[in-house]
Amino acid sequence: MLKSIIRYCDKFGNLTNPCRIMVCILLILGFSAQISSAQEWESKFIKIKNDGHLQYIADQKGNTIPDFSHVGYHQNTKAIPQVQVVATLSATGDNDEAKIQEAINELAKKQPEANGIRGAILLKKGSYKIPGSLKISASGIVLRGEGEETKLIATGVGKRKTIVASGEGKLAEIPNTRVKIANHYVPVGAKSFHLSSTKGLSIGDKIVVYRPATANWIHDLKMDQIEPGTGTIQWTPEDYNFEFERTITAINGSQITIDNPIVMALEDQYGGGEIYKCTFEGRIAEIGIENLLLESEYNGDTDEEHGWDAIAFNKIENSWISGVTSRYFGYSCVNLSHDSKQITVKDSKCLAPKSQIIGGRRYSFNNDGQLNLFINCYASEGRHDYVTGAKVCGPNVFYNCKSENAKADIGPHHRWAMGTLYDNITTDGEINIQDRGNWGTGHGWSGVNQVLWNCTALKVTVQNPYVSGVNYAIGVKAEKTEGRLKGRPIGIWENQNKEGLKPPSLYLKQVEESKN
């Protein structure tokens, strides 16, 4: 049809008649709109209603793709603050670790404001030598540079973390608050369910949704039958009890509503579920690491006795890392450990890691926590650039992140990560969600209820575990591969290599709706 329009317009030669010009323009615009309209498509799992809102299509058991909008700093209900500078430091060109640590310790003594903020320490342009680690252990402290001209150099030898922000203690159950979930089945995506009793519960209570592991669940997953390899460990129930941190937002009779969805179905046949009120004394918050370049000294491309993590968070919530670049570290730019919750990592880069290219190295942006967001990040020469570890409780999100010169794959790395959205991830390597079998010490099934949305990769494997959920590849542009281990159930693929997915970003659309 376009050729016909062109031939029609060509008849006029040097057009002088404005009407003829307008006719040709309208014909071409109309044809372009027709092509655009024909290319757009919606997932059969999430549709856009006439009013512009998302409609989640449930399966026979009620499972849907979860709502991932409430992850990151304060669950997207607050903007990352512009914290006032209360101390300014300049580089000496020598060991500046003690000076920066002293400033951190002094700021920790200051009474925080009502919002929990104490203030920002500004590191002026220059090179700061850090032979050990900078440690932040009090809430409300921001460490800020002036962009890549503020350079923290991990000097000397030995694996270590250059910036460590961590509180103390652990997640603890409040005695006599445990209650059985009454539903026989609570589906993925649900935010409401019934309890055997709501006595003693209130809106705003911090709770754990507890999903116990059972021997029959592990057996049905065939994770007690992993083919033996070097150091292979079969899964056992005591190692796979999951604690999802949530907040009660409504109570209606025996039904409670929580702030974030269920990301692994709670099933009577596999032990059902419980809730209990919880505390985490010693966990810190309102920590910011901003606008810094971190570099590690190294001795050769495969040297491993040097800076390992540029930034490491643990026992921390409602904090952020923004505008950070790392170079030459052996493991990561950012490493969020298990007790890291509601962290936003944005606009950051992991460049030129130095290590052997084997297991346990080059996890550029690693997340083992829950309710965390990685957005607009970049990695090169990593092995697992956007990755979750073992028994990671979601939801978590990686959005609009890019990986180049990838040495391995992106995705859940081992042992049952639950509820991760990989949205608009681009890599020249692979994205894999699969049974990893006896890799490592018996990784087995790497993840469940993982969603690849509008991602681009060289190759992609998506498998479904035998029970307890599925994995999605929606609008993925890549070569579809079977995976390391054959004969596993194939995951859900929808419109492979087809452009025009609506919405282009599931995460952004879900956030938009959450704010309306």
Short mmCIF file of C-alpha atoms in Angstrom, two decimals:
data_model
loop_
_atom_site.label_atom_id
_atom_site.label_comp_id
_atom_site.label_asym_id
_atom_site.label_seq_id
_atom_site.Cartn_x
_atom_site.Cartn_y
_atom_site.Cartn_z
CA MET A 1 0.00 0.00 0.00
CA LEU A 2 2.84 2.42 0.84
CA LYS A 3 4.31 1.88 -2.64
CA SER A 4 0.95 2.80 -4.19
CA ILE A 5 0.82 6.02 -2.16
CA ILE A 6 4.36 6.90 -3.24
CA ARG A 7 3.53 6.21 -6.91
CA TYR A 8 0.39 8.33 -6.60
CA CYS A 9 2.31 11.22 -5.11
CA ASP A 10 5.11 10.85 -7.69
CA LYS A 11 2.63 11.56 -10.48
CA PHE A 12 2.55 15.19 -9.40
CA GLY A 13 6.29 15.71 -9.84
CA ASN A 14 7.15 19.09 -8.37
CA LEU A 15 4.03 19.61 -6.33
CA THR A 16 2.64 23.12 -6.40
CA ASN A 17 -0.99 22.46 -5.56
CA PRO A 18 -1.39 22.70 -1.75
CA CYS A 19 -4.41 20.40 -1.88
CA ARG A 20 -2.42 17.68 -3.58
CA ILE A 21 0.37 18.06 -1.04
CA MET A 22 -2.11 17.73 1.80
CA VAL A 23 -3.71 14.63 0.23
CA CYS A 24 -0.33 12.89 0.03
CA ILE A 25 0.59 13.85 3.60
CA LEU A 26 -2.72 12.59 4.94
CA LEU A 27 -2.42 9.33 3.01
CA ILE A 28 1.07 8.67 4.38
CA LEU A 29 0.12 9.64 7.94
CA GLY A 30 -2.93 7.42 7.77
CA PHE A 31 -0.86 4.50 6.56
CA SER A 32 1.73 5.07 9.33
CA ALA A 33 -1.01 5.13 11.96
CA GLN A 34 -2.44 1.91 10.54
CA ILE A 35 0.97 0.21 10.83
CA SER A 36 1.43 1.52 14.39
CA SER A 37 -2.01 0.31 15.42
CA ALA A 38 -1.43 -3.10 13.86
CA GLN A 39 1.83 -3.55 15.75
CA GLU A 40 0.48 -2.78 19.21
CA TRP A 41 -0.67 -5.71 21.31
CA GLU A 42 -1.59 -6.57 24.87
CA SER A 43 -0.69 -9.54 27.01
CA LYS A 44 -3.47 -12.01 27.68
CA PHE A 45 -2.43 -11.88 31.35
CA ILE A 46 -2.65 -8.11 31.82
CA LYS A 47 -4.92 -5.99 29.66
CA ILE A 48 -5.66 -2.28 29.54
CA LYS A 49 -9.33 -1.52 30.11
CA ASN A 50 -11.27 1.20 28.32
CA ASP A 51 -10.68 3.53 31.27
CA GLY A 52 -6.92 3.04 30.91
CA HIS A 53 -6.49 0.90 34.04
CA LEU A 54 -4.87 -2.50 34.13
CA GLN A 55 -6.96 -5.64 34.30
CA TYR A 56 -5.23 -8.71 35.74
CA ILE A 57 -6.43 -11.96 34.21
CA ALA A 58 -6.49 -14.78 36.76
CA ASP A 59 -5.93 -18.46 36.07
CA GLN A 60 -8.26 -21.17 37.36
CA LYS A 61 -6.80 -20.90 40.86
CA GLY A 62 -6.90 -17.11 40.95
CA ASN A 63 -3.19 -16.52 40.35
CA THR A 64 -2.20 -13.33 38.53
CA ILE A 65 0.97 -11.50 37.66
CA PRO A 66 1.69 -9.50 40.85
CA ASP A 67 1.61 -5.74 41.35
CA PHE A 68 5.25 -4.66 41.55
CA SER A 69 4.63 -0.94 42.09
CA HIS A 70 5.32 -0.75 45.84
CA VAL A 71 9.04 -1.50 45.89
CA GLY A 72 12.02 0.72 46.59
CA TYR A 73 12.40 3.71 48.89
CA HIS A 74 9.24 4.01 51.03
CA GLN A 75 7.43 1.87 48.47
CA ASN A 76 7.29 4.78 45.99
CA THR A 77 5.16 6.85 48.37
CA LYS A 78 7.96 9.38 48.96
CA ALA A 79 10.54 10.96 46.69
CA ILE A 80 14.19 10.49 47.60
CA PRO A 81 14.98 13.62 49.63
CA GLN A 82 17.53 16.33 48.87
CA VAL A 83 19.34 16.18 52.18
CA GLN A 84 21.07 19.30 53.49
CA VAL A 85 24.87 19.21 53.75
CA VAL A 86 26.08 19.48 57.34
CA ALA A 87 29.76 18.63 56.83
CA THR A 88 32.15 19.15 53.90
CA LEU A 89 35.44 17.32 53.40
CA SER A 90 38.29 17.65 50.90
CA ALA A 91 40.76 15.00 49.81
CA THR A 92 44.32 15.09 51.11
CA GLY A 93 45.75 12.73 48.51
CA ASP A 94 46.75 10.40 51.33
CA ASN A 95 44.75 8.01 53.54
CA ASP A 96 41.39 9.76 54.07
CA GLU A 97 39.53 6.82 55.59
CA ALA A 98 39.88 7.93 59.22
CA LYS A 99 38.79 11.48 58.42
CA ILE A 100 35.63 10.38 56.60
CA GLN A 101 34.82 7.79 59.25
CA GLU A 102 35.18 10.41 61.97
CA ALA A 103 32.71 12.67 60.13
CA ILE A 104 30.26 9.77 59.87
CA ASN A 105 30.63 8.97 63.57
CA GLU A 106 30.12 12.61 64.57
CA LEU A 107 27.01 12.91 62.42
CA ALA A 108 25.65 9.74 64.03
CA LYS A 109 25.64 11.59 67.38
CA LYS A 110 23.35 14.31 66.05
CA GLN A 111 19.67 14.13 66.89
CA PRO A 112 17.76 13.13 63.73
CA GLU A 113 14.96 15.29 62.38
CA ALA A 114 11.36 14.09 62.47
CA ASN A 115 11.85 12.37 59.11
CA GLY A 116 14.82 10.39 60.47
CA ILE A 117 17.42 12.42 58.55
CA ARG A 118 20.59 13.66 60.25
CA GLY A 119 22.29 15.26 57.26
CA ALA A 120 24.69 14.82 54.36
CA ILE A 121 28.47 14.68 54.31
CA LEU A 122 29.77 16.22 51.09
CA LEU A 123 33.03 14.91 49.69
CA LYS A 124 34.43 17.57 47.37
CA LYS A 125 36.10 16.72 44.07
CA GLY A 126 39.32 14.78 44.55
CA SER A 127 40.75 11.32 45.21
CA TYR A 128 40.20 9.78 48.65
CA LYS A 129 42.28 6.73 49.53
CA ILE A 130 40.37 4.11 51.55
CA PRO A 131 42.56 1.14 52.60
CA GLY A 132 39.77 -0.47 54.66
CA SER A 133 36.02 0.13 54.86
CA LEU A 134 33.79 3.10 55.61
CA LYS A 135 31.03 2.01 57.98
CA ILE A 136 27.62 3.61 58.48
CA SER A 137 25.69 2.11 61.39
CA ALA A 138 23.26 4.89 62.34
CA SER A 139 20.17 6.06 60.46
CA GLY A 140 19.78 9.29 58.55
CA ILE A 141 23.28 9.69 57.11
CA VAL A 142 23.96 10.60 53.47
CA LEU A 143 27.41 10.30 51.91
CA ARG A 144 27.52 12.48 48.80
CA GLY A 145 30.14 13.28 46.19
CA GLU A 146 30.32 15.73 43.30
CA GLY A 147 29.98 13.12 40.58
CA GLU A 148 32.78 11.06 39.09
CA GLU A 149 35.31 13.70 40.09
CA THR A 150 34.82 12.56 43.67
CA LYS A 151 36.77 9.32 43.68
CA LEU A 152 37.06 6.82 46.55
CA ILE A 153 39.98 4.48 45.90
CA ALA A 154 40.13 1.09 47.63
CA THR A 155 43.89 0.93 48.13
CA GLY A 156 46.08 -2.01 49.09
CA VAL A 157 45.34 -5.71 49.10
CA GLY A 158 42.64 -7.94 50.52
CA LYS A 159 38.97 -8.57 49.71
CA ARG A 160 36.71 -6.03 51.43
CA LYS A 161 33.70 -3.78 51.07
CA THR A 162 34.51 -0.10 50.59
CA ILE A 163 31.24 1.37 51.92
CA VAL A 164 29.23 -0.72 54.37
CA ALA A 165 25.86 0.47 55.67
CA SER A 166 24.40 -1.97 58.17
CA GLY A 167 22.37 -1.99 61.33
CA GLU A 168 22.18 -4.74 63.94
CA GLY A 169 19.82 -7.41 65.18
CA LYS A 170 17.43 -9.57 63.21
CA LEU A 171 13.81 -9.94 62.24
CA ALA A 172 11.99 -11.22 65.32
CA GLU A 173 8.54 -12.68 65.92
CA ILE A 174 6.48 -10.99 68.62
CA PRO A 175 5.42 -13.81 70.95
CA ASN A 176 1.81 -15.01 70.97
CA THR A 177 0.85 -13.23 67.73
CA ARG A 178 1.04 -16.13 65.27
CA VAL A 179 -2.25 -16.80 63.46
CA LYS A 180 -3.16 -19.42 60.88
CA ILE A 181 -4.26 -18.30 57.42
CA ALA A 182 -7.76 -19.72 56.91
CA ASN A 183 -7.83 -19.89 53.12
CA HIS A 184 -7.07 -23.29 51.61
CA TYR A 185 -5.28 -21.51 48.78
CA VAL A 186 -3.99 -17.93 48.61
CA PRO A 187 -3.07 -17.17 45.00
CA VAL A 188 -0.12 -15.27 43.62
CA GLY A 189 -1.02 -11.60 43.29
CA ALA A 190 -3.48 -11.60 46.21
CA LYS A 191 -3.36 -8.78 48.75
CA SER A 192 -6.23 -10.01 50.92
CA PHE A 193 -6.95 -13.28 52.72
CA HIS A 194 -8.76 -14.61 55.79
CA LEU A 195 -7.29 -15.51 59.16
CA SER A 196 -8.51 -17.86 61.83
CA SER A 197 -8.66 -14.75 64.05
CA THR A 198 -7.84 -11.04 63.71
CA LYS A 199 -7.90 -10.42 67.46
CA GLY A 200 -5.03 -8.20 68.52
CA LEU A 201 -4.26 -7.02 64.98
CA SER A 202 -4.45 -3.39 63.84
CA ILE A 203 -4.03 -1.44 60.65
CA GLY A 204 -0.37 -0.47 60.34
CA ASP A 205 0.96 -3.57 62.07
CA LYS A 206 4.22 -4.90 60.67
CA ILE A 207 3.78 -8.60 60.01
CA VAL A 208 5.47 -11.58 58.43
CA VAL A 209 3.52 -13.72 56.01
CA TYR A 210 5.11 -17.07 56.78
CA ARG A 211 5.19 -19.89 54.26
CA PRO A 212 6.58 -23.10 55.78
CA ALA A 213 8.42 -25.67 53.71
CA THR A 214 7.38 -29.32 53.73
CA ALA A 215 9.07 -32.51 52.62
CA ASN A 216 6.30 -33.25 50.10
CA TRP A 217 6.75 -29.80 48.49
CA ILE A 218 10.47 -30.37 48.04
CA HIS A 219 9.79 -33.87 46.74
CA ASP A 220 7.26 -32.60 44.20
CA LEU A 221 9.81 -30.03 43.04
CA LYS A 222 12.30 -32.92 42.74
CA MET A 223 14.79 -30.92 44.76
CA ASP A 224 15.52 -33.93 46.95
CA GLN A 225 16.64 -35.68 43.76
CA ILE A 226 19.27 -33.29 42.37
CA GLU A 227 21.82 -35.22 40.34
CA PRO A 228 24.94 -35.34 42.52
CA GLY A 229 27.85 -33.12 41.61
CA THR A 230 30.72 -31.55 43.50
CA GLY A 231 29.40 -30.73 46.97
CA THR A 232 25.73 -31.04 45.95
CA ILE A 233 23.29 -30.44 48.83
CA GLN A 234 19.73 -31.69 48.47
CA TRP A 235 17.04 -29.28 49.64
CA THR A 236 15.59 -29.87 53.10
CA PRO A 237 12.44 -28.34 54.65
CA GLU A 238 14.19 -26.56 57.52
CA ASP A 239 16.13 -24.43 55.00
CA TYR A 240 13.14 -23.24 52.95
CA ASN A 241 10.76 -21.52 55.33
CA PHE A 242 10.00 -18.10 53.85
CA GLU A 243 9.33 -14.81 55.67
CA PHE A 244 7.67 -12.09 53.61
CA GLU A 245 7.64 -8.71 55.36
CA ARG A 246 4.32 -6.89 54.97
CA THR A 247 2.13 -4.23 56.61
CA ILE A 248 -1.59 -4.56 57.33
CA THR A 249 -3.53 -1.88 55.44
CA ALA A 250 -7.13 -2.98 56.19
CA ILE A 251 -9.09 -5.36 58.41
CA ASN A 252 -12.63 -6.48 57.58
CA GLY A 253 -13.92 -9.18 59.88
CA SER A 254 -11.63 -12.16 59.45
CA GLN A 255 -10.03 -10.71 56.32
CA ILE A 256 -6.87 -8.62 56.26
CA THR A 257 -5.37 -6.66 53.39
CA ILE A 258 -1.62 -6.16 53.07
CA ASP A 259 0.51 -3.58 51.30
CA ASN A 260 2.28 -5.92 48.88
CA PRO A 261 1.06 -9.02 47.11
CA ILE A 262 1.61 -12.69 47.72
CA VAL A 263 4.36 -13.81 45.34
CA MET A 264 4.24 -17.53 46.09
CA ALA A 265 0.91 -19.30 46.51
CA LEU A 266 0.05 -20.52 50.01
CA GLU A 267 -1.39 -24.02 49.65
CA ASP A 268 -2.84 -26.35 52.25
CA GLN A 269 -1.18 -29.33 50.57
CA TYR A 270 2.21 -27.72 51.22
CA GLY A 271 1.65 -26.47 54.74
CA GLY A 272 -0.54 -23.42 54.11
CA GLY A 273 0.57 -20.21 55.74
CA GLU A 274 0.57 -18.11 58.89
CA ILE A 275 1.10 -14.50 59.86
CA TYR A 276 2.70 -12.99 62.93
CA LYS A 277 3.61 -9.53 64.12
CA CYS A 278 7.30 -8.73 63.97
CA THR A 279 9.99 -6.28 64.98
CA PHE A 280 13.49 -5.58 63.73
CA GLU A 281 15.30 -3.72 66.49
CA GLY A 282 18.56 -2.28 65.25
CA ARG A 283 17.66 -2.03 61.57
CA ILE A 284 18.70 1.39 60.21
CA ALA A 285 17.03 3.63 57.61
CA GLU A 286 17.33 6.83 55.56
CA ILE A 287 20.86 6.12 54.34
CA GLY A 288 21.92 7.63 51.02
CA ILE A 289 25.03 7.07 48.92
CA GLU A 290 25.13 9.61 46.09
CA ASN A 291 27.25 10.79 43.16
CA LEU A 292 30.48 8.94 43.78
CA LEU A 293 33.08 7.09 41.75
CA LEU A 294 34.56 4.10 43.57
CA GLU A 295 37.68 2.40 42.22
CA SER A 296 39.73 -0.52 43.45
CA GLU A 297 43.44 -0.88 43.01
CA TYR A 298 44.34 -4.25 41.48
CA ASN A 299 47.30 -6.20 40.21
CA GLY A 300 46.32 -7.73 36.89
CA ASP A 301 42.98 -8.63 35.29
CA THR A 302 42.54 -11.80 37.36
CA ASP A 303 43.72 -10.37 40.69
CA GLU A 304 41.31 -11.15 43.52
CA GLU A 305 43.05 -9.67 46.54
CA HIS A 306 41.54 -6.22 46.26
CA GLY A 307 38.25 -4.35 46.69
CA TRP A 308 35.34 -6.79 46.36
CA ASP A 309 32.10 -4.82 46.89
CA ALA A 310 31.97 -1.10 46.24
CA ILE A 311 28.80 -0.69 48.36
CA ALA A 312 27.16 -3.24 50.66
CA PHE A 313 23.85 -2.83 52.51
CA ASN A 314 22.34 -5.08 55.18
CA LYS A 315 19.88 -4.77 58.07
CA ILE A 316 18.64 -1.58 56.44
CA GLU A 317 15.42 -0.22 54.97
CA ASN A 318 14.05 2.85 53.15
CA SER A 319 17.42 3.93 51.80
CA TRP A 320 18.96 4.68 48.41
CA ILE A 321 22.04 4.55 46.19
CA SER A 322 22.10 7.04 43.33
CA GLY A 323 24.57 8.15 40.68
CA VAL A 324 27.32 5.78 41.76
CA THR A 325 29.95 4.30 39.43
CA SER A 326 32.29 1.46 40.39
CA ARG A 327 35.40 0.28 38.57
CA TYR A 328 37.66 -2.73 39.05
CA PHE A 329 35.87 -4.40 41.98
CA GLY A 330 35.82 -8.19 42.05
CA TYR A 331 32.20 -8.78 43.02
CA SER A 332 29.76 -5.88 42.82
CA CYS A 333 28.95 -2.24 42.52
CA VAL A 334 25.97 -2.76 44.84
CA ASN A 335 25.30 -5.78 47.03
CA LEU A 336 22.01 -5.83 48.98
CA SER A 337 22.01 -8.59 51.58
CA HIS A 338 19.04 -10.57 52.90
CA ASP A 339 17.82 -8.01 55.44
CA SER A 340 17.86 -5.09 53.00
CA LYS A 341 14.32 -3.86 52.38
CA GLN A 342 12.76 -1.04 50.35
CA ILE A 343 16.02 0.15 48.82
CA THR A 344 16.21 2.10 45.55
CA VAL A 345 19.36 1.76 43.45
CA LYS A 346 19.31 4.09 40.47
CA ASP A 347 21.42 5.68 37.74
CA SER A 348 24.48 3.63 38.67
CA LYS A 349 27.20 1.79 36.74
CA CYS A 350 29.42 -1.23 37.33
CA LEU A 351 32.44 -1.10 35.03
CA ALA A 352 35.50 -3.23 34.26
CA PRO A 353 35.46 -5.73 37.16
CA LYS A 354 38.76 -7.45 37.89
CA SER A 355 38.70 -11.13 38.90
CA GLN A 356 38.74 -14.57 37.45
CA ILE A 357 35.71 -15.18 35.27
CA ILE A 358 34.32 -18.08 37.31
CA GLY A 359 31.64 -18.67 39.93
CA GLY A 360 31.25 -16.33 42.88
CA ARG A 361 32.53 -13.28 41.02
CA ARG A 362 31.14 -10.31 39.10
CA TYR A 363 27.59 -10.00 40.44
CA SER A 364 27.31 -6.37 39.34
CA PHE A 365 23.99 -5.50 41.02
CA ASN A 366 23.11 -8.23 43.47
CA ASN A 367 19.87 -8.38 45.45
CA ASP A 368 19.14 -10.87 48.22
CA GLY A 369 16.58 -8.65 49.99
CA GLN A 370 12.91 -7.87 49.39
CA LEU A 371 10.88 -4.93 48.10
CA ASN A 372 13.94 -3.49 46.36
CA LEU A 373 14.18 -1.53 43.10
CA PHE A 374 17.05 -1.24 40.61
CA ILE A 375 16.35 1.37 37.95
CA ASN A 376 18.37 2.86 35.06
CA CYS A 377 21.58 0.96 35.81
CA TYR A 378 24.40 -0.19 33.52
CA ALA A 379 26.95 -2.99 33.76
CA SER A 380 29.77 -4.20 31.56
CA GLU A 381 31.93 -7.34 31.69
CA GLY A 382 29.95 -8.80 34.57
CA ARG A 383 28.85 -12.38 34.98
CA HIS A 384 25.48 -11.96 36.71
CA ASP A 385 24.68 -8.29 36.24
CA TYR A 386 21.10 -8.08 37.58
CA VAL A 387 20.68 -11.02 39.86
CA THR A 388 18.98 -12.46 42.92
CA GLY A 389 20.43 -15.09 45.20
CA ALA A 390 19.04 -17.88 47.35
CA LYS A 391 15.52 -17.87 48.82
CA VAL A 392 14.84 -14.23 47.90
CA CYS A 393 11.38 -13.07 48.98
CA GLY A 394 9.79 -10.65 46.54
CA PRO A 395 8.47 -8.57 45.07
CA ASN A 396 11.63 -7.03 43.61
CA VAL A 397 12.15 -5.08 40.38
CA PHE A 398 14.93 -4.50 37.86
CA TYR A 399 13.75 -1.83 35.41
CA ASN A 400 15.41 -0.25 32.36
CA CYS A 401 18.85 -1.69 32.99
CA LYS A 402 21.50 -2.58 30.41
CA SER A 403 24.30 -5.12 30.31
CA GLU A 404 27.14 -5.26 27.78
CA ASN A 405 30.01 -7.71 27.25
CA ALA A 406 28.18 -10.10 29.57
CA LYS A 407 30.17 -13.14 30.72
CA ALA A 408 27.20 -15.14 32.04
CA ASP A 409 23.45 -14.68 32.54
CA ILE A 410 20.95 -12.33 34.15
CA GLY A 411 18.10 -13.62 36.32
CA PRO A 412 17.45 -15.56 39.51
CA HIS A 413 20.76 -17.24 40.16
CA HIS A 414 19.96 -20.07 42.54
CA ARG A 415 17.57 -21.59 45.02
CA TRP A 416 14.08 -20.26 44.53
CA ALA A 417 13.80 -16.49 44.24
CA MET A 418 10.12 -15.46 44.32
CA GLY A 419 8.35 -12.65 42.51
CA THR A 420 10.87 -10.64 40.48
CA LEU A 421 10.05 -8.35 37.57
CA TYR A 422 12.71 -7.86 34.88
CA ASP A 423 11.26 -4.99 32.87
CA ASN A 424 12.99 -3.58 29.77
CA ILE A 425 16.29 -5.27 30.54
CA THR A 426 18.73 -5.26 27.60
CA THR A 427 21.76 -7.53 27.39
CA ASP A 428 24.08 -8.98 24.78
CA GLY A 429 24.19 -12.10 26.95
CA GLU A 430 21.50 -14.42 28.30
CA ILE A 431 18.55 -14.19 30.67
CA ASN A 432 17.71 -17.52 32.27
CA ILE A 433 15.04 -18.80 34.64
CA GLN A 434 15.57 -22.52 34.97
CA ASP A 435 16.42 -25.59 36.96
CA ARG A 436 20.13 -25.09 37.48
CA GLY A 437 20.52 -28.64 38.79
CA ASN A 438 23.80 -29.38 40.55
CA TRP A 439 25.50 -26.15 39.64
CA GLY A 440 27.07 -24.52 42.68
CA THR A 441 26.21 -26.81 45.57
CA GLY A 442 22.84 -27.76 44.12
CA HIS A 443 21.10 -24.57 43.07
CA GLY A 444 18.14 -26.41 41.58
CA TRP A 445 15.11 -24.32 40.66
CA SER A 446 16.31 -20.73 40.49
CA GLY A 447 13.03 -18.87 40.64
CA VAL A 448 9.25 -18.82 40.50
CA ASN A 449 6.74 -16.16 39.46
CA GLN A 450 9.49 -14.34 37.63
CA VAL A 451 8.30 -11.97 34.91
CA LEU A 452 10.36 -10.93 31.89
CA TRP A 453 8.55 -7.97 30.32
CA ASN A 454 9.71 -6.40 27.06
CA CYS A 455 13.31 -7.55 27.55
CA THR A 456 16.00 -7.98 24.89
CA ALA A 457 18.77 -10.57 25.05
CA LEU A 458 20.89 -12.84 22.91
CA LYS A 459 19.30 -15.99 24.34
CA VAL A 460 16.60 -16.65 26.93
CA THR A 461 15.55 -19.77 28.81
CA VAL A 462 12.29 -19.75 30.77
CA GLN A 463 11.19 -22.95 32.50
CA ASN A 464 8.34 -23.59 34.90
CA PRO A 465 8.98 -25.46 38.14
CA TYR A 466 6.98 -28.65 38.58
CA VAL A 467 4.77 -27.05 41.26
CA SER A 468 4.05 -23.77 43.06
CA GLY A 469 4.04 -21.29 40.20
CA VAL A 470 5.09 -20.30 36.71
CA ASN A 471 7.52 -17.96 34.95
CA TYR A 472 6.72 -15.54 32.13
CA ALA A 473 8.48 -14.24 29.02
CA ILE A 474 6.19 -11.55 27.62
CA GLY A 475 7.29 -9.63 24.55
CA VAL A 476 10.85 -10.90 24.91
CA LYS A 477 13.14 -10.35 21.95
CA ALA A 478 15.69 -13.16 21.98
CA GLU A 479 16.46 -16.64 20.76
CA LYS A 480 14.42 -19.09 22.82
CA THR A 481 16.57 -21.86 24.30
CA GLU A 482 15.71 -25.05 26.13
CA GLY A 483 18.07 -24.53 29.04
CA ARG A 484 20.77 -26.47 30.77
CA LEU A 485 18.60 -29.45 31.76
CA LYS A 486 16.22 -30.91 29.21
CA GLY A 487 12.72 -32.17 29.82
CA ARG A 488 11.70 -29.40 32.23
CA PRO A 489 8.32 -27.74 31.72
CA ILE A 490 8.56 -24.81 29.34
CA GLY A 491 7.66 -21.44 30.84
CA ILE A 492 4.97 -19.14 29.51
CA TRP A 493 6.05 -17.38 26.33
CA GLU A 494 3.91 -14.72 24.72
CA ASN A 495 4.67 -13.08 21.37
CA GLN A 496 8.38 -13.73 21.22
CA ASN A 497 10.25 -11.19 19.08
CA LYS A 498 7.14 -9.10 18.51
CA GLU A 499 7.33 -5.33 18.93
CA GLY A 500 4.53 -3.15 20.24
CA LEU A 501 3.75 -4.55 23.70
CA LYS A 502 1.31 -2.38 25.67
CA PRO A 503 2.10 -1.09 28.16
CA PRO A 504 5.77 -0.86 27.09
CA SER A 505 6.74 -0.97 30.79
CA LEU A 506 4.62 -2.95 33.24
CA TYR A 507 6.42 -1.41 36.19
CA LEU A 508 5.84 2.21 35.12
CA LYS A 509 2.18 1.54 34.38
CA GLN A 510 1.69 -0.13 37.76
CA VAL A 511 3.39 2.82 39.50
CA GLU A 512 1.19 5.25 37.59
CA GLU A 513 -1.91 3.44 38.80
CA SER A 514 -0.68 3.25 42.38
CA LYS A 515 -0.46 7.04 42.52
CA ASN A 516 -4.00 7.61 41.20
#
